[in-house]
């Protein structure tokens, strides 16, 4: 196989947003083509006029732009090819490879196989399936697949309104686009038998097919909204990095030894050498989060700062210190925004349940006393602050939690944060004292 001979495609229907299964299929088709230095095309199958929406088409294209998948050539829209489909159906009718019938019942329709009826608003056109022998093909993933032709029905290729149907349209489009390989979900295997016979009727060698197993939820059932976010845009909005998402998608059904982390270039380079799994992959949000954190941890501050959805975080020294302090606590870009809030905004209100946990009978007096000691501290470094708090705890003969928990609440508005001495150092003495005094009045 020459490198330039490979042409694949991804053909979503714009009746909804791009879901994770579709994105994985598109990625595999794209990686396969690029591993041979070939082309991968995007075709929008928008012939369902009632359900297809422009907003879905736009969102599908945006999702691929975010993911970093660049398709070749212009986007093909099936809705613009109606005349072409009719021309091909006409040719099949002329050659006796399709027939006009009522469309109400397949067994009843078959008596019209050789009748040459005229088309009108009450008729459909069916494709003549071969009645003997078998239809078989060598699948890139599953090996040879075969079915008896007498198990295949004469399917409708033109509806009574004159519109062409899916299993016919895709063949014409694949011929016109010179598609050499089709990578798609294994829920399309039955369609493949129909499409191969249309290719043969049109005297065109069918493409090579590869049917990848579907993605399942962790409960072993097909992915749906009950498993959480299923649209690619939802993961983007969750603060997942596109390169982490691509890496995880690739590993949902493809492997190369034990390697887990791949750059996009490494995926292209190694895709042909890896293995496409024959068993379904299980989606795990925890595993995706792990990938995301691996990529976040490896990013330089200057690259990360532009991606964090926060109006406060800037490319300056203070923000750099904030990011480094909270980095281990963040699994997504959104986490950086949430976890950094109190470094830029003083807590103005405190949750009642947090106050109940943190504020006890003598807490306000202890906070006042600690504030006085901290205000007299000459060296404002985390080590010195930690030593001063420990000395205070010893002098008061209390457990660390009795002052540590309420201090954290005063400074961050939360009971969960990085080490309080490091938070204190970064906020600065004046800000820390001010926050303690404000909180005491609020409590």
PDB file of N, CA and C in Angstrom, residues 9-13 19 22 25 43 45 137 139 142 145 166-167 170 182-196 209-214 222:
ATOM      1  N   UNK A   9     -12.423   8.788   6.024  1.00  0.00           N
ATOM      2  CA  UNK A   9     -13.402   9.851   6.263  1.00  0.00           C
ATOM      3  C   UNK A   9     -14.112   9.598   7.591  1.00  0.00           C
ATOM      4  N   UNK A  10     -14.651  10.670   8.136  1.00  0.00           N
ATOM      5  CA  UNK A  10     -15.560  10.562   9.278  1.00  0.00           C
ATOM      6  C   UNK A  10     -16.838  11.261   8.876  1.00  0.00           C
ATOM      7  N   UNK A  11     -17.974  10.602   9.091  1.00  0.00           N
ATOM      8  CA  UNK A  11     -19.236  11.110   8.540  1.00  0.00           C
ATOM      9  C   UNK A  11     -20.318  11.175   9.611  1.00  0.00           C
ATOM     10  N   UNK A  12     -20.303  12.206  10.457  1.00  0.00           N
ATOM     11  CA  UNK A  12     -21.321  12.326  11.508  1.00  0.00           C
ATOM     12  C   UNK A  12     -22.640  12.884  10.974  1.00  0.00           C
ATOM     13  N   UNK A  13     -23.700  12.548  11.657  1.00  0.00           N
ATOM     14  CA  UNK A  13     -25.010  13.128  11.364  1.00  0.00           C
ATOM     15  C   UNK A  13     -25.237  14.277  12.341  1.00  0.00           C
ATOM     16  N   UNK A  19     -20.388  13.079  20.169  1.00  0.00           N
ATOM     17  CA  UNK A  19     -20.225  12.324  21.416  1.00  0.00           C
ATOM     18  C   UNK A  19     -18.865  11.622  21.438  1.00  0.00           C
ATOM     19  N   UNK A  22     -18.150   8.890  18.765  1.00  0.00           N
ATOM     20  CA  UNK A  22     -17.889   9.450  17.447  1.00  0.00           C
ATOM     21  C   UNK A  22     -16.520  10.092  17.366  1.00  0.00           C
ATOM     22  N   UNK A  25     -13.936   7.379  17.019  1.00  0.00           N
ATOM     23  CA  UNK A  25     -13.937   6.834  15.664  1.00  0.00           C
ATOM     24  C   UNK A  25     -13.227   7.783  14.697  1.00  0.00           C
ATOM     25  N   UNK A  43     -17.308  14.499   6.388  1.00  0.00           N
ATOM     26  CA  UNK A  43     -18.543  14.572   5.623  1.00  0.00           C
ATOM     27  C   UNK A  43     -19.720  14.695   6.592  1.00  0.00           C
ATOM     28  N   UNK A  45     -23.437  14.224   7.224  1.00  0.00           N
ATOM     29  CA  UNK A  45     -24.564  13.489   6.644  1.00  0.00           C
ATOM     30  C   UNK A  45     -25.870  14.109   7.145  1.00  0.00           C
ATOM     31  N   UNK A 137     -16.001  -9.847   3.686  1.00  0.00           N
ATOM     32  CA  UNK A 137     -14.912  -8.873   3.598  1.00  0.00           C
ATOM     33  C   UNK A 137     -13.923  -9.120   4.725  1.00  0.00           C
ATOM     34  N   UNK A 139     -11.985  -7.597   7.570  1.00  0.00           N
ATOM     35  CA  UNK A 139     -12.040  -6.429   8.439  1.00  0.00           C
ATOM     36  C   UNK A 139     -10.684  -6.193   9.092  1.00  0.00           C
ATOM     37  N   UNK A 142     -11.587  -7.160  12.912  1.00  0.00           N
ATOM     38  CA  UNK A 142     -12.260  -8.405  13.252  1.00  0.00           C
ATOM     39  C   UNK A 142     -11.858  -9.591  12.379  1.00  0.00           C
ATOM     40  N   UNK A 145     -15.314 -11.448   7.803  1.00  0.00           N
ATOM     41  CA  UNK A 145     -16.715 -11.476   8.205  1.00  0.00           C
ATOM     42  C   UNK A 145     -17.536 -11.856   6.986  1.00  0.00           C
ATOM     43  N   UNK A 166     -29.618   6.385   3.637  1.00  0.00           N
ATOM     44  CA  UNK A 166     -28.256   6.362   4.168  1.00  0.00           C
ATOM     45  C   UNK A 166     -27.341   5.361   3.476  1.00  0.00           C
ATOM     46  N   UNK A 167     -27.730   4.086   3.460  1.00  0.00           N
ATOM     47  CA  UNK A 167     -26.830   3.049   2.956  1.00  0.00           C
ATOM     48  C   UNK A 167     -26.499   3.196   1.482  1.00  0.00           C
ATOM     49  N   UNK A 170     -24.034   6.914   1.280  1.00  0.00           N
ATOM     50  CA  UNK A 170     -22.635   6.820   1.721  1.00  0.00           C
ATOM     51  C   UNK A 170     -21.755   6.152   0.674  1.00  0.00           C
ATOM     52  N   UNK A 182     -12.345   2.677   5.519  1.00  0.00           N
ATOM     53  CA  UNK A 182     -13.414   3.200   6.373  1.00  0.00           C
ATOM     54  C   UNK A 182     -13.252   2.607   7.767  1.00  0.00           C
ATOM     55  N   UNK A 183     -12.990   3.466   8.729  1.00  0.00           N
ATOM     56  CA  UNK A 183     -12.886   3.067  10.137  1.00  0.00           C
ATOM     57  C   UNK A 183     -14.152   3.557  10.835  1.00  0.00           C
ATOM     58  N   UNK A 184     -14.892   2.649  11.442  1.00  0.00           N
ATOM     59  CA  UNK A 184     -16.127   3.062  12.110  1.00  0.00           C
ATOM     60  C   UNK A 184     -16.510   2.046  13.179  1.00  0.00           C
ATOM     61  N   UNK A 185     -17.575   2.347  13.927  1.00  0.00           N
ATOM     62  CA  UNK A 185     -18.012   1.482  15.006  1.00  0.00           C
ATOM     63  C   UNK A 185     -18.577   0.166  14.503  1.00  0.00           C
ATOM     64  N   UNK A 186     -18.472  -0.880  15.328  1.00  0.00           N
ATOM     65  CA  UNK A 186     -18.937  -2.187  14.863  1.00  0.00           C
ATOM     66  C   UNK A 186     -20.454  -2.321  14.848  1.00  0.00           C
ATOM     67  N   UNK A 187     -21.168  -1.273  15.240  1.00  0.00           N
ATOM     68  CA  UNK A 187     -22.615  -1.282  15.062  1.00  0.00           C
ATOM     69  C   UNK A 187     -22.992  -1.069  13.595  1.00  0.00           C
ATOM     70  N   UNK A 188     -21.985  -0.818  12.744  1.00  0.00           N
ATOM     71  CA  UNK A 188     -22.225  -0.619  11.305  1.00  0.00           C
ATOM     72  C   UNK A 188     -21.956  -1.883  10.479  1.00  0.00           C
ATOM     73  N   UNK A 189     -21.600  -2.982  11.104  1.00  0.00           N
ATOM     74  CA  UNK A 189     -21.232  -4.183  10.345  1.00  0.00           C
ATOM     75  C   UNK A 189     -22.352  -4.610   9.404  1.00  0.00           C
ATOM     76  N   UNK A 190     -23.583  -4.629   9.877  1.00  0.00           N
ATOM     77  CA  UNK A 190     -24.702  -5.040   9.016  1.00  0.00           C
ATOM     78  C   UNK A 190     -24.888  -4.080   7.844  1.00  0.00           C
ATOM     79  N   UNK A 191     -24.621  -2.800   8.053  1.00  0.00           N
ATOM     80  CA  UNK A 191     -24.695  -1.842   6.948  1.00  0.00           C
ATOM     81  C   UNK A 191     -23.621  -2.125   5.901  1.00  0.00           C
ATOM     82  N   UNK A 192     -22.483  -2.602   6.363  1.00  0.00           N
ATOM     83  CA  UNK A 192     -21.363  -2.838   5.454  1.00  0.00           C
ATOM     84  C   UNK A 192     -21.725  -3.871   4.387  1.00  0.00           C
ATOM     85  N   UNK A 193     -22.439  -4.923   4.764  1.00  0.00           N
ATOM     86  CA  UNK A 193     -22.845  -5.926   3.779  1.00  0.00           C
ATOM     87  C   UNK A 193     -23.697  -5.295   2.677  1.00  0.00           C
ATOM     88  N   UNK A 194     -24.601  -4.418   3.058  1.00  0.00           N
ATOM     89  CA  UNK A 194     -25.441  -3.742   2.070  1.00  0.00           C
ATOM     90  C   UNK A 194     -24.590  -2.848   1.173  1.00  0.00           C
ATOM     91  N   UNK A 195     -23.714  -2.090   1.790  1.00  0.00           N
ATOM     92  CA  UNK A 195     -22.932  -1.114   1.039  1.00  0.00           C
ATOM     93  C   UNK A 195     -21.949  -1.786   0.077  1.00  0.00           C
ATOM     94  N   UNK A 196     -21.364  -2.900   0.495  1.00  0.00           N
ATOM     95  CA  UNK A 196     -20.439  -3.613  -0.382  1.00  0.00           C
ATOM     96  C   UNK A 196     -21.147  -4.041  -1.667  1.00  0.00           C
ATOM     97  N   UNK A 209     -12.528  -2.051   5.182  1.00  0.00           N
ATOM     98  CA  UNK A 209     -13.272  -1.644   6.373  1.00  0.00           C
ATOM     99  C   UNK A 209     -12.566  -2.089   7.647  1.00  0.00           C
ATOM    100  N   UNK A 210     -12.741  -1.283   8.681  1.00  0.00           N
ATOM    101  CA  UNK A 210     -12.280  -1.642  10.017  1.00  0.00           C
ATOM    102  C   UNK A 210     -13.335  -1.224  11.017  1.00  0.00           C
ATOM    103  N   UNK A 211     -13.916  -2.202  11.706  1.00  0.00           N
ATOM    104  CA  UNK A 211     -14.998  -1.899  12.644  1.00  0.00           C
ATOM    105  C   UNK A 211     -14.486  -2.043  14.080  1.00  0.00           C
ATOM    106  N   UNK A 212     -14.429  -0.921  14.765  1.00  0.00           N
ATOM    107  CA  UNK A 212     -13.908  -0.918  16.131  1.00  0.00           C
ATOM    108  C   UNK A 212     -15.045  -1.124  17.124  1.00  0.00           C
ATOM    109  N   UNK A 213     -14.798  -1.882  18.200  1.00  0.00           N
ATOM    110  CA  UNK A 213     -15.839  -2.104  19.209  1.00  0.00           C
ATOM    111  C   UNK A 213     -16.309  -0.790  19.824  1.00  0.00           C
ATOM    112  N   UNK A 214     -17.539  -0.777  20.266  1.00  0.00           N
ATOM    113  CA  UNK A 214     -18.098   0.422  20.871  1.00  0.00           C
ATOM    114  C   UNK A 214     -17.470   0.693  22.236  1.00  0.00           C
ATOM    115  N   UNK A 222     -23.716   0.319  27.063  1.00  0.00           N
ATOM    116  CA  UNK A 222     -23.352   1.317  26.060  1.00  0.00           C
ATOM    117  C   UNK A 222     -23.396   2.718  26.665  1.00  0.00           C
TER     118      UNK A 222
END
